[in-house]
Amino acid sequence: MLKWDKAADCWCGSGKKYKDCHASFDDKLRKYERKPYPVPPRSIIKNEAQIEGIRASSKINIAVLDYVAEHICAGMTTAQIDEMVYQKTTELGGIPAPLGYEGFPKSVCVSINNAVCHGIPDDVTYLEDGDIVNVDVSTIYNGYFSDSSRMFCIGNVSDEARRLVKVVEESLQVGLREVKPWKRLGDMGAAIHAFIRKNGYSVVREVGGHGIGLEFHEEPFVSYVSKRGTEMLMVPGMVFTIEPMVNMGKRHVFVDEDNDWTIYTSDGSLSAQWEITVLVTEDGYEVLTY
Ligand code: MF3
Ligand code: CO
């Protein structure tokens, strides 16, 4: 950690003097760093203006998902969902973050039943009665990124599939209870993992959440199978996603060899995921997207 001239402008870009901004934050961080705990790099600590930008991006992300929620139904192709997401996002002044991201060809991920994540919309896949569907929307607005996903139950969904969807949604609240400044990210992941296991399901390890805001994917990687007292220290101004992927059967997954994107459960069991973007505040958290 560098020493910073107390009278100079703060490193966070707020325009305030360092002594009136992140000076005491740095003192505190340095104590934890000496323990030693992994502490966040300055590049992922957001100032108030950046948080405002991420909030504005998040509003669009939520509006797009609300729009999908109103229209999604059996008989629709996944390409039609992609079309809705592209239209609504751009109408609101945003850009779909997935489009062209590392070669991803569409504006949204749509993952059905045994697909865990990164399903690519196409015009031959129809939503069918009884499907559980994850729609994962990410938005760039004014250079700021936001990300969230929801599950949709199409028509007559079995009780056991509905229970999976409900438990995963509840797990976000279990995780949120652990989001506090100067606590460890591993506490959040451990709480979610314990809750999911208690309910008889398994958590995917290979994919997880991430920091977000100035980039689509920032440090840290966020695991939902972590241990208490491990992983990065959570501090005010950090923004990350909570997005556990949960399988009804075993945790193992594989990547679709044809497109190198879509991840499926190895045992063919159902998988569900909900995703929110969270800001760590001075005394807890603020949910930015849901
Ligand atoms: N929303 C997904 C994620 O968290 C996006 C995956 S990258 C994409 O992180 F290109 F597939 F969109
Ligand atoms: Co994400």
PDB file of C-alpha atoms and ligand atoms in Angstrom:
ATOM      1  CA  MET A   1       0.000   0.000   0.000  1.00  0.00           C
ATOM      2  CA  LEU A   2       1.410   3.387  -1.016  1.00  0.00           C
ATOM      3  CA  LYS A   3       1.596   6.356   1.309  1.00  0.00           C
ATOM      4  CA  TRP A   4      -0.568   9.180   0.045  1.00  0.00           C
ATOM      5  CA  ASP A   5       0.039  12.907   0.620  1.00  0.00           C
ATOM      6  CA  LYS A   6      -2.732  13.968   3.031  1.00  0.00           C
ATOM      7  CA  ALA A   7      -3.221  17.302   1.262  1.00  0.00           C
ATOM      8  CA  ALA A   8      -3.308  15.776  -2.227  1.00  0.00           C
ATOM      9  CA  ASP A   9      -6.457  14.733  -4.066  1.00  0.00           C
ATOM     10  CA  CYS A  10      -7.702  11.289  -3.024  1.00  0.00           C
ATOM     11  CA  TRP A  11      -6.711   8.348  -5.216  1.00  0.00           C
ATOM     12  CA  CYS A  12     -10.367   7.331  -5.613  1.00  0.00           C
ATOM     13  CA  GLY A  13     -11.049  10.215  -8.002  1.00  0.00           C
ATOM     14  CA  SER A  14     -13.696  11.845  -5.803  1.00  0.00           C
ATOM     15  CA  GLY A  15     -11.956  15.227  -6.124  1.00  0.00           C
ATOM     16  CA  LYS A  16     -11.813  15.506  -2.296  1.00  0.00           C
ATOM     17  CA  LYS A  17      -8.593  15.896  -0.336  1.00  0.00           C
ATOM     18  CA  TYR A  18      -7.127  12.549   0.671  1.00  0.00           C
ATOM     19  CA  LYS A  19      -7.381  13.357   4.396  1.00  0.00           C
ATOM     20  CA  ASP A  20     -11.119  14.051   3.995  1.00  0.00           C
ATOM     21  CA  CYS A  21     -11.733  10.972   1.873  1.00  0.00           C
ATOM     22  CA  HIS A  22      -9.925   7.602   2.004  1.00  0.00           C
ATOM     23  CA  ALA A  23      -7.182   8.367   4.571  1.00  0.00           C
ATOM     24  CA  SER A  24      -8.820   6.597   7.514  1.00  0.00           C
ATOM     25  CA  PHE A  25     -10.047   3.856   5.162  1.00  0.00           C
ATOM     26  CA  ASP A  26      -6.420   3.210   4.150  1.00  0.00           C
ATOM     27  CA  ASP A  27      -5.273   3.109   7.794  1.00  0.00           C
ATOM     28  CA  LYS A  28      -7.892   0.494   8.545  1.00  0.00           C
ATOM     29  CA  LEU A  29      -7.144  -1.483   5.390  1.00  0.00           C
ATOM     30  CA  ARG A  30      -3.441  -1.538   6.208  1.00  0.00           C
ATOM     31  CA  LYS A  31      -4.176  -3.188   9.589  1.00  0.00           C
ATOM     32  CA  TYR A  32      -6.099  -5.968   7.893  1.00  0.00           C
ATOM     33  CA  GLU A  33      -3.463  -6.301   5.209  1.00  0.00           C
ATOM     34  CA  ARG A  34      -0.858  -6.968   7.927  1.00  0.00           C
ATOM     35  CA  LYS A  35      -2.878  -9.840   9.430  1.00  0.00           C
ATOM     36  CA  PRO A  36      -2.504 -10.779   6.472  1.00  0.00           C
ATOM     37  CA  TYR A  37      -5.912 -10.735   4.771  1.00  0.00           C
ATOM     38  CA  PRO A  38      -6.346 -10.408   1.026  1.00  0.00           C
ATOM     39  CA  VAL A  39      -7.540  -6.814   0.577  1.00  0.00           C
ATOM     40  CA  PRO A  40      -9.148  -5.311  -2.536  1.00  0.00           C
ATOM     41  CA  PRO A  41      -6.966  -3.344  -4.957  1.00  0.00           C
ATOM     42  CA  ARG A  42      -7.785   0.370  -5.286  1.00  0.00           C
ATOM     43  CA  SER A  43      -8.954  -0.212  -8.863  1.00  0.00           C
ATOM     44  CA  ILE A  44     -12.156  -1.908  -7.622  1.00  0.00           C
ATOM     45  CA  ILE A  45     -13.103   0.648  -4.939  1.00  0.00           C
ATOM     46  CA  LYS A  46     -15.799   2.897  -6.399  1.00  0.00           C
ATOM     47  CA  ASN A  47     -16.355   6.555  -5.554  1.00  0.00           C
ATOM     48  CA  GLU A  48     -19.780   8.193  -5.247  1.00  0.00           C
ATOM     49  CA  ALA A  49     -19.913   9.326  -8.901  1.00  0.00           C
ATOM     50  CA  GLN A  50     -19.038   5.833 -10.124  1.00  0.00           C
ATOM     51  CA  ILE A  51     -21.657   4.308  -7.831  1.00  0.00           C
ATOM     52  CA  GLU A  52     -24.244   6.707  -9.294  1.00  0.00           C
ATOM     53  CA  GLY A  53     -23.213   5.506 -12.757  1.00  0.00           C
ATOM     54  CA  ILE A  54     -23.584   1.851 -11.760  1.00  0.00           C
ATOM     55  CA  ARG A  55     -26.984   2.629 -10.190  1.00  0.00           C
ATOM     56  CA  ALA A  56     -28.189   4.171 -13.457  1.00  0.00           C
ATOM     57  CA  SER A  57     -26.954   1.144 -15.408  1.00  0.00           C
ATOM     58  CA  SER A  58     -28.643  -1.144 -12.878  1.00  0.00           C
ATOM     59  CA  LYS A  59     -32.007   0.619 -13.347  1.00  0.00           C
ATOM     60  CA  ILE A  60     -31.919  -0.271 -17.028  1.00  0.00           C
ATOM     61  CA  ASN A  61     -30.879  -3.840 -16.252  1.00  0.00           C
ATOM     62  CA  ILE A  62     -33.851  -4.234 -13.908  1.00  0.00           C
ATOM     63  CA  ALA A  63     -36.258  -2.650 -16.423  1.00  0.00           C
ATOM     64  CA  VAL A  64     -35.103  -5.072 -19.130  1.00  0.00           C
ATOM     65  CA  LEU A  65     -35.667  -8.080 -16.856  1.00  0.00           C
ATOM     66  CA  ASP A  66     -39.077  -6.702 -15.851  1.00  0.00           C
ATOM     67  CA  TYR A  67     -39.922  -6.432 -19.548  1.00  0.00           C
ATOM     68  CA  VAL A  68     -38.835 -10.042 -20.140  1.00  0.00           C
ATOM     69  CA  ALA A  69     -40.901 -11.137 -17.118  1.00  0.00           C
ATOM     70  CA  GLU A  70     -44.035  -9.575 -18.629  1.00  0.00           C
ATOM     71  CA  HIS A  71     -43.664 -11.299 -21.984  1.00  0.00           C
ATOM     72  CA  ILE A  72     -41.884 -14.617 -21.512  1.00  0.00           C
ATOM     73  CA  CYS A  73     -44.119 -17.605 -22.284  1.00  0.00           C
ATOM     74  CA  ALA A  74     -44.299 -21.115 -23.690  1.00  0.00           C
ATOM     75  CA  GLY A  75     -43.919 -21.350 -27.471  1.00  0.00           C
ATOM     76  CA  MET A  76     -41.434 -18.489 -27.648  1.00  0.00           C
ATOM     77  CA  THR A  77     -37.939 -19.119 -29.035  1.00  0.00           C
ATOM     78  CA  THR A  78     -34.852 -18.108 -27.080  1.00  0.00           C
ATOM     79  CA  ALA A  79     -34.000 -15.819 -30.032  1.00  0.00           C
ATOM     80  CA  GLN A  80     -37.210 -13.897 -29.274  1.00  0.00           C
ATOM     81  CA  ILE A  81     -35.974 -13.307 -25.726  1.00  0.00           C
ATOM     82  CA  ASP A  82     -32.680 -12.090 -27.179  1.00  0.00           C
ATOM     83  CA  GLU A  83     -34.608  -9.713 -29.452  1.00  0.00           C
ATOM     84  CA  MET A  84     -36.600  -8.348 -26.476  1.00  0.00           C
ATOM     85  CA  VAL A  85     -33.422  -7.758 -24.479  1.00  0.00           C
ATOM     86  CA  TYR A  86     -31.652  -6.024 -27.352  1.00  0.00           C
ATOM     87  CA  GLN A  87     -34.661  -3.793 -28.149  1.00  0.00           C
ATOM     88  CA  LYS A  88     -35.442  -2.797 -24.571  1.00  0.00           C
ATOM     89  CA  THR A  89     -31.816  -2.193 -23.581  1.00  0.00           C
ATOM     90  CA  THR A  90     -31.069   0.035 -26.556  1.00  0.00           C
ATOM     91  CA  GLU A  91     -34.433   1.838 -26.249  1.00  0.00           C
ATOM     92  CA  LEU A  92     -33.352   2.816 -22.716  1.00  0.00           C
ATOM     93  CA  GLY A  93     -29.961   4.019 -23.949  1.00  0.00           C
ATOM     94  CA  GLY A  94     -27.916   0.998 -22.888  1.00  0.00           C
ATOM     95  CA  ILE A  95     -25.801  -1.620 -24.646  1.00  0.00           C
ATOM     96  CA  PRO A  96     -26.212  -5.347 -23.901  1.00  0.00           C
ATOM     97  CA  ALA A  97     -22.879  -6.278 -22.303  1.00  0.00           C
ATOM     98  CA  PRO A  98     -22.780  -9.909 -23.537  1.00  0.00           C
ATOM     99  CA  LEU A  99     -23.009  -8.924 -27.240  1.00  0.00           C
ATOM    100  CA  GLY A 100     -19.530  -9.552 -28.659  1.00  0.00           C
ATOM    101  CA  TYR A 101     -18.063 -10.133 -25.194  1.00  0.00           C
ATOM    102  CA  GLU A 102     -15.194 -12.575 -25.770  1.00  0.00           C
ATOM    103  CA  GLY A 103     -16.978 -13.647 -28.919  1.00  0.00           C
ATOM    104  CA  PHE A 104     -20.399 -14.231 -27.319  1.00  0.00           C
ATOM    105  CA  PRO A 105     -22.801 -13.845 -30.264  1.00  0.00           C
ATOM    106  CA  LYS A 106     -26.018 -12.668 -28.570  1.00  0.00           C
ATOM    107  CA  SER A 107     -27.325 -10.019 -26.153  1.00  0.00           C
ATOM    108  CA  VAL A 108     -28.397 -12.288 -23.298  1.00  0.00           C
ATOM    109  CA  CYS A 109     -27.807 -15.735 -21.829  1.00  0.00           C
ATOM    110  CA  VAL A 110     -30.850 -18.023 -21.710  1.00  0.00           C
ATOM    111  CA  SER A 111     -30.299 -21.319 -19.898  1.00  0.00           C
ATOM    112  CA  ILE A 112     -33.052 -23.918 -19.779  1.00  0.00           C
ATOM    113  CA  ASN A 113     -33.487 -26.844 -17.332  1.00  0.00           C
ATOM    114  CA  ASN A 114     -30.173 -28.798 -17.236  1.00  0.00           C
ATOM    115  CA  ALA A 115     -28.265 -25.831 -18.726  1.00  0.00           C
ATOM    116  CA  VAL A 116     -26.386 -24.190 -15.858  1.00  0.00           C
ATOM    117  CA  CYS A 117     -25.449 -20.897 -17.566  1.00  0.00           C
ATOM    118  CA  HIS A 118     -24.292 -19.194 -20.783  1.00  0.00           C
ATOM    119  CA  GLY A 119     -27.077 -20.613 -22.960  1.00  0.00           C
ATOM    120  CA  ILE A 120     -26.924 -18.961 -26.397  1.00  0.00           C
ATOM    121  CA  PRO A 121     -30.277 -17.867 -27.830  1.00  0.00           C
ATOM    122  CA  ASP A 122     -31.262 -19.383 -31.192  1.00  0.00           C
ATOM    123  CA  ASP A 123     -34.386 -19.679 -33.312  1.00  0.00           C
ATOM    124  CA  VAL A 124     -34.818 -23.429 -32.979  1.00  0.00           C
ATOM    125  CA  THR A 125     -35.067 -23.662 -29.187  1.00  0.00           C
ATOM    126  CA  TYR A 126     -38.631 -23.140 -27.938  1.00  0.00           C
ATOM    127  CA  LEU A 127     -39.686 -22.571 -24.339  1.00  0.00           C
ATOM    128  CA  GLU A 128     -41.933 -25.432 -23.359  1.00  0.00           C
ATOM    129  CA  ASP A 129     -44.533 -25.946 -20.693  1.00  0.00           C
ATOM    130  CA  GLY A 130     -42.758 -27.147 -17.533  1.00  0.00           C
ATOM    131  CA  ASP A 131     -39.374 -25.560 -18.308  1.00  0.00           C
ATOM    132  CA  ILE A 132     -37.363 -23.600 -15.772  1.00  0.00           C
ATOM    133  CA  VAL A 133     -35.446 -20.839 -17.526  1.00  0.00           C
ATOM    134  CA  ASN A 134     -32.671 -18.516 -16.418  1.00  0.00           C
ATOM    135  CA  VAL A 135     -32.477 -15.181 -18.231  1.00  0.00           C
ATOM    136  CA  ASP A 136     -29.180 -13.419 -17.474  1.00  0.00           C
ATOM    137  CA  VAL A 137     -29.126  -9.742 -18.462  1.00  0.00           C
ATOM    138  CA  SER A 138     -26.079  -7.464 -18.329  1.00  0.00           C
ATOM    139  CA  THR A 139     -26.038  -3.808 -19.322  1.00  0.00           C
ATOM    140  CA  ILE A 140     -23.481  -1.132 -20.185  1.00  0.00           C
ATOM    141  CA  TYR A 141     -24.750   2.411 -19.690  1.00  0.00           C
ATOM    142  CA  ASN A 142     -22.526   5.433 -19.945  1.00  0.00           C
ATOM    143  CA  GLY A 143     -19.558   3.075 -19.531  1.00  0.00           C
ATOM    144  CA  TYR A 144     -20.896   1.463 -16.323  1.00  0.00           C
ATOM    145  CA  PHE A 145     -21.781  -2.217 -16.008  1.00  0.00           C
ATOM    146  CA  SER A 146     -24.615  -4.025 -14.233  1.00  0.00           C
ATOM    147  CA  ASP A 147     -25.688  -7.667 -14.181  1.00  0.00           C
ATOM    148  CA  SER A 148     -28.588  -9.742 -12.896  1.00  0.00           C
ATOM    149  CA  SER A 149     -30.533 -12.866 -13.696  1.00  0.00           C
ATOM    150  CA  ARG A 150     -33.857 -14.362 -12.726  1.00  0.00           C
ATOM    151  CA  MET A 151     -35.544 -17.728 -13.076  1.00  0.00           C
ATOM    152  CA  PHE A 152     -38.852 -18.091 -14.877  1.00  0.00           C
ATOM    153  CA  CYS A 153     -41.193 -21.054 -14.501  1.00  0.00           C
ATOM    154  CA  ILE A 154     -42.974 -21.699 -17.803  1.00  0.00           C
ATOM    155  CA  GLY A 155     -46.526 -22.994 -17.356  1.00  0.00           C
ATOM    156  CA  ASN A 156     -46.987 -26.123 -15.279  1.00  0.00           C
ATOM    157  CA  VAL A 157     -43.674 -26.642 -13.541  1.00  0.00           C
ATOM    158  CA  SER A 158     -43.245 -29.639 -11.213  1.00  0.00           C
ATOM    159  CA  ASP A 159     -43.248 -29.006  -7.471  1.00  0.00           C
ATOM    160  CA  GLU A 160     -39.678 -30.257  -7.162  1.00  0.00           C
ATOM    161  CA  ALA A 161     -38.419 -27.886  -9.857  1.00  0.00           C
ATOM    162  CA  ARG A 162     -40.314 -24.969  -8.257  1.00  0.00           C
ATOM    163  CA  ARG A 163     -38.735 -25.797  -4.933  1.00  0.00           C
ATOM    164  CA  LEU A 164     -35.248 -25.671  -6.483  1.00  0.00           C
ATOM    165  CA  VAL A 165     -35.991 -22.256  -7.991  1.00  0.00           C
ATOM    166  CA  LYS A 166     -37.376 -20.956  -4.688  1.00  0.00           C
ATOM    167  CA  VAL A 167     -34.490 -22.243  -2.569  1.00  0.00           C
ATOM    168  CA  VAL A 168     -31.889 -20.625  -4.831  1.00  0.00           C
ATOM    169  CA  GLU A 169     -33.751 -17.299  -4.690  1.00  0.00           C
ATOM    170  CA  GLU A 170     -33.853 -17.548  -0.889  1.00  0.00           C
ATOM    171  CA  SER A 171     -30.126 -18.300  -0.792  1.00  0.00           C
ATOM    172  CA  LEU A 172     -29.413 -14.751  -1.989  1.00  0.00           C
ATOM    173  CA  GLN A 173     -30.976 -13.382   1.210  1.00  0.00           C
ATOM    174  CA  VAL A 174     -28.921 -15.844   3.261  1.00  0.00           C
ATOM    175  CA  GLY A 175     -25.782 -14.550   1.532  1.00  0.00           C
ATOM    176  CA  LEU A 176     -26.771 -10.885   1.859  1.00  0.00           C
ATOM    177  CA  ARG A 177     -26.973 -11.215   5.643  1.00  0.00           C
ATOM    178  CA  GLU A 178     -23.201 -11.783   5.604  1.00  0.00           C
ATOM    179  CA  VAL A 179     -22.374  -8.762   3.463  1.00  0.00           C
ATOM    180  CA  LYS A 180     -20.834  -6.225   5.830  1.00  0.00           C
ATOM    181  CA  PRO A 181     -17.765  -4.019   5.517  1.00  0.00           C
ATOM    182  CA  TRP A 182     -14.570  -5.437   7.098  1.00  0.00           C
ATOM    183  CA  LYS A 183     -15.925  -8.995   6.996  1.00  0.00           C
ATOM    184  CA  ARG A 184     -14.658 -11.695   4.627  1.00  0.00           C
ATOM    185  CA  LEU A 185     -16.257 -12.618   1.311  1.00  0.00           C
ATOM    186  CA  GLY A 186     -15.840 -16.276   2.251  1.00  0.00           C
ATOM    187  CA  ASP A 187     -18.435 -15.842   5.010  1.00  0.00           C
ATOM    188  CA  MET A 188     -21.045 -14.973   2.394  1.00  0.00           C
ATOM    189  CA  GLY A 189     -20.159 -17.941   0.179  1.00  0.00           C
ATOM    190  CA  ALA A 190     -20.071 -20.337   3.123  1.00  0.00           C
ATOM    191  CA  ALA A 191     -23.550 -19.244   4.257  1.00  0.00           C
ATOM    192  CA  ILE A 192     -25.000 -19.842   0.804  1.00  0.00           C
ATOM    193  CA  HIS A 193     -23.259 -23.206   0.469  1.00  0.00           C
ATOM    194  CA  ALA A 194     -24.536 -24.420   3.856  1.00  0.00           C
ATOM    195  CA  PHE A 195     -28.098 -23.330   3.030  1.00  0.00           C
ATOM    196  CA  ILE A 196     -28.072 -25.063  -0.365  1.00  0.00           C
ATOM    197  CA  ARG A 197     -26.595 -28.297   1.052  1.00  0.00           C
ATOM    198  CA  LYS A 198     -29.160 -28.306   3.867  1.00  0.00           C
ATOM    199  CA  ASN A 199     -31.853 -28.231   1.205  1.00  0.00           C
ATOM    200  CA  GLY A 200     -30.341 -31.244  -0.554  1.00  0.00           C
ATOM    201  CA  TYR A 201     -28.802 -29.537  -3.587  1.00  0.00           C
ATOM    202  CA  SER A 202     -25.252 -28.929  -4.795  1.00  0.00           C
ATOM    203  CA  VAL A 203     -23.370 -25.770  -5.770  1.00  0.00           C
ATOM    204  CA  VAL A 204     -21.309 -25.463  -8.948  1.00  0.00           C
ATOM    205  CA  ARG A 205     -17.658 -24.594  -8.215  1.00  0.00           C
ATOM    206  CA  GLU A 206     -16.183 -23.847 -11.618  1.00  0.00           C
ATOM    207  CA  VAL A 207     -18.238 -20.712 -12.265  1.00  0.00           C
ATOM    208  CA  GLY A 208     -19.127 -17.989  -9.804  1.00  0.00           C
ATOM    209  CA  GLY A 209     -19.632 -14.291  -9.298  1.00  0.00           C
ATOM    210  CA  HIS A 210     -17.340 -11.354  -9.872  1.00  0.00           C
ATOM    211  CA  GLY A 211     -16.595  -7.760  -9.166  1.00  0.00           C
ATOM    212  CA  ILE A 212     -18.373  -5.427 -11.591  1.00  0.00           C
ATOM    213  CA  GLY A 213     -18.948  -1.763 -12.394  1.00  0.00           C
ATOM    214  CA  LEU A 214     -16.124  -0.231 -14.383  1.00  0.00           C
ATOM    215  CA  GLU A 215     -15.652  -3.522 -16.242  1.00  0.00           C
ATOM    216  CA  PHE A 216     -17.983  -6.451 -16.889  1.00  0.00           C
ATOM    217  CA  HIS A 217     -15.850  -8.822 -14.843  1.00  0.00           C
ATOM    218  CA  GLU A 218     -13.515  -7.429 -12.191  1.00  0.00           C
ATOM    219  CA  GLU A 219     -11.741  -8.887  -9.192  1.00  0.00           C
ATOM    220  CA  PRO A 220     -12.593 -10.756  -7.040  1.00  0.00           C
ATOM    221  CA  PHE A 221     -13.869 -14.133  -8.189  1.00  0.00           C
ATOM    222  CA  VAL A 222     -16.840 -14.818  -5.911  1.00  0.00           C
ATOM    223  CA  SER A 223     -17.284 -18.424  -4.830  1.00  0.00           C
ATOM    224  CA  TYR A 224     -20.376 -19.931  -3.176  1.00  0.00           C
ATOM    225  CA  VAL A 225     -18.490 -22.908  -1.785  1.00  0.00           C
ATOM    226  CA  SER A 226     -15.984 -20.853   0.191  1.00  0.00           C
ATOM    227  CA  LYS A 227     -15.058 -21.210   3.860  1.00  0.00           C
ATOM    228  CA  ARG A 228     -15.687 -18.723   6.672  1.00  0.00           C
ATOM    229  CA  GLY A 229     -12.745 -16.456   7.424  1.00  0.00           C
ATOM    230  CA  THR A 230     -11.319 -16.805   3.894  1.00  0.00           C
ATOM    231  CA  GLU A 231     -11.325 -14.790   0.662  1.00  0.00           C
ATOM    232  CA  MET A 232     -11.131 -11.028   0.123  1.00  0.00           C
ATOM    233  CA  LEU A 233     -12.035  -8.469   2.761  1.00  0.00           C
ATOM    234  CA  MET A 234     -15.307  -6.674   1.934  1.00  0.00           C
ATOM    235  CA  VAL A 235     -14.956  -2.900   2.133  1.00  0.00           C
ATOM    236  CA  PRO A 236     -17.208   0.098   1.404  1.00  0.00           C
ATOM    237  CA  GLY A 237     -17.266   0.925  -2.305  1.00  0.00           C
ATOM    238  CA  MET A 238     -16.841  -2.677  -3.489  1.00  0.00           C
ATOM    239  CA  VAL A 239     -19.433  -3.915  -5.985  1.00  0.00           C
ATOM    240  CA  PHE A 240     -19.860  -7.584  -6.823  1.00  0.00           C
ATOM    241  CA  THR A 241     -22.445 -10.118  -7.923  1.00  0.00           C
ATOM    242  CA  ILE A 242     -24.096 -12.844  -5.888  1.00  0.00           C
ATOM    243  CA  GLU A 243     -25.067 -15.515  -8.407  1.00  0.00           C
ATOM    244  CA  PRO A 244     -24.912 -19.096  -7.146  1.00  0.00           C
ATOM    245  CA  MET A 245     -25.521 -21.858  -9.694  1.00  0.00           C
ATOM    246  CA  VAL A 246     -27.265 -24.738  -7.999  1.00  0.00           C
ATOM    247  CA  ASN A 247     -27.878 -28.256  -9.289  1.00  0.00           C
ATOM    248  CA  MET A 248     -30.630 -30.577  -8.142  1.00  0.00           C
ATOM    249  CA  GLY A 249     -28.251 -33.512  -8.596  1.00  0.00           C
ATOM    250  CA  LYS A 250     -24.469 -33.598  -8.444  1.00  0.00           C
ATOM    251  CA  ARG A 251     -22.325 -30.486  -8.719  1.00  0.00           C
ATOM    252  CA  HIS A 252     -20.357 -31.616 -11.791  1.00  0.00           C
ATOM    253  CA  VAL A 253     -20.704 -29.769 -15.075  1.00  0.00           C
ATOM    254  CA  PHE A 254     -19.329 -29.775 -18.624  1.00  0.00           C
ATOM    255  CA  VAL A 255     -18.984 -27.212 -21.397  1.00  0.00           C
ATOM    256  CA  ASP A 256     -20.831 -27.639 -24.695  1.00  0.00           C
ATOM    257  CA  GLU A 257     -18.155 -28.605 -27.244  1.00  0.00           C
ATOM    258  CA  ASP A 258     -20.091 -27.175 -30.166  1.00  0.00           C
ATOM    259  CA  ASN A 259     -20.205 -23.582 -28.914  1.00  0.00           C
ATOM    260  CA  ASP A 260     -17.576 -23.554 -26.121  1.00  0.00           C
ATOM    261  CA  TRP A 261     -19.959 -21.504 -23.955  1.00  0.00           C
ATOM    262  CA  THR A 262     -22.974 -23.297 -22.586  1.00  0.00           C
ATOM    263  CA  ILE A 263     -22.452 -25.230 -19.357  1.00  0.00           C
ATOM    264  CA  TYR A 264     -24.632 -28.239 -18.516  1.00  0.00           C
ATOM    265  CA  THR A 265     -25.006 -30.487 -15.503  1.00  0.00           C
ATOM    266  CA  SER A 266     -23.072 -33.729 -16.044  1.00  0.00           C
ATOM    267  CA  ASP A 267     -25.870 -35.866 -14.633  1.00  0.00           C
ATOM    268  CA  GLY A 268     -28.586 -34.102 -16.629  1.00  0.00           C
ATOM    269  CA  SER A 269     -30.259 -32.787 -13.471  1.00  0.00           C
ATOM    270  CA  LEU A 270     -31.990 -29.418 -13.320  1.00  0.00           C
ATOM    271  CA  SER A 271     -29.978 -26.307 -12.459  1.00  0.00           C
ATOM    272  CA  ALA A 272     -31.130 -22.906 -11.235  1.00  0.00           C
ATOM    273  CA  GLN A 273     -29.486 -19.528 -10.698  1.00  0.00           C
ATOM    274  CA  TRP A 274     -30.496 -16.075  -9.500  1.00  0.00           C
ATOM    275  CA  GLU A 275     -28.120 -13.136  -9.700  1.00  0.00           C
ATOM    276  CA  ILE A 276     -27.981  -9.723  -8.046  1.00  0.00           C
ATOM    277  CA  THR A 277     -25.403  -6.931  -8.001  1.00  0.00           C
ATOM    278  CA  VAL A 278     -24.483  -5.692  -4.528  1.00  0.00           C
ATOM    279  CA  LEU A 279     -22.650  -2.614  -3.226  1.00  0.00           C
ATOM    280  CA  VAL A 280     -20.849  -2.809   0.123  1.00  0.00           C
ATOM    281  CA  THR A 281     -21.735   0.333   2.102  1.00  0.00           C
ATOM    282  CA  GLU A 282     -20.394   1.875   5.343  1.00  0.00           C
ATOM    283  CA  ASP A 283     -22.790  -0.206   7.432  1.00  0.00           C
ATOM    284  CA  GLY A 284     -23.929  -3.098   5.263  1.00  0.00           C
ATOM    285  CA  TYR A 285     -25.028  -3.391   1.641  1.00  0.00           C
ATOM    286  CA  GLU A 286     -27.221  -1.952  -1.055  1.00  0.00           C
ATOM    287  CA  VAL A 287     -28.788  -4.228  -3.679  1.00  0.00           C
ATOM    288  CA  LEU A 288     -28.233  -2.543  -7.064  1.00  0.00           C
ATOM    289  CA  THR A 289     -29.831  -5.128  -9.366  1.00  0.00           C
ATOM    290  CA  TYR A 290     -32.241  -7.990  -8.822  1.00  0.00           C
TER     291      TYR A 290
HETATM  292  N1  MF3 B   1     -23.995 -12.499 -16.748  1.00  0.00           N
HETATM  293  C1  MF3 B   1     -23.025 -13.506 -17.034  1.00  0.00           C
HETATM  294  C2  MF3 B   1     -22.019 -13.425 -15.927  1.00  0.00           C
HETATM  295  O1  MF3 B   1     -21.976 -13.260 -15.024  1.00  0.00           O
HETATM  296  C3  MF3 B   1     -22.418 -13.205 -18.347  1.00  0.00           C
HETATM  297  C4  MF3 B   1     -21.547 -14.231 -18.899  1.00  0.00           C
HETATM  298  S1  MF3 B   1     -20.545 -13.672 -20.169  1.00  0.00           S
HETATM  299  C5  MF3 B   1     -21.485 -13.726 -21.557  1.00  0.00           C
HETATM  300  O2  MF3 B   1     -21.236 -13.213 -15.517  1.00  0.00           O
HETATM  301  F1  MF3 B   1     -20.758 -13.301 -22.537  1.00  0.00           F
HETATM  302  F2  MF3 B   1     -21.943 -14.895 -21.729  1.00  0.00           F
HETATM  303  F3  MF3 B   1     -22.491 -12.921 -21.408  1.00  0.00           F
HETATM  304 CO    CO B   2     -22.509 -12.135 -13.466  1.00  0.00          CO
END
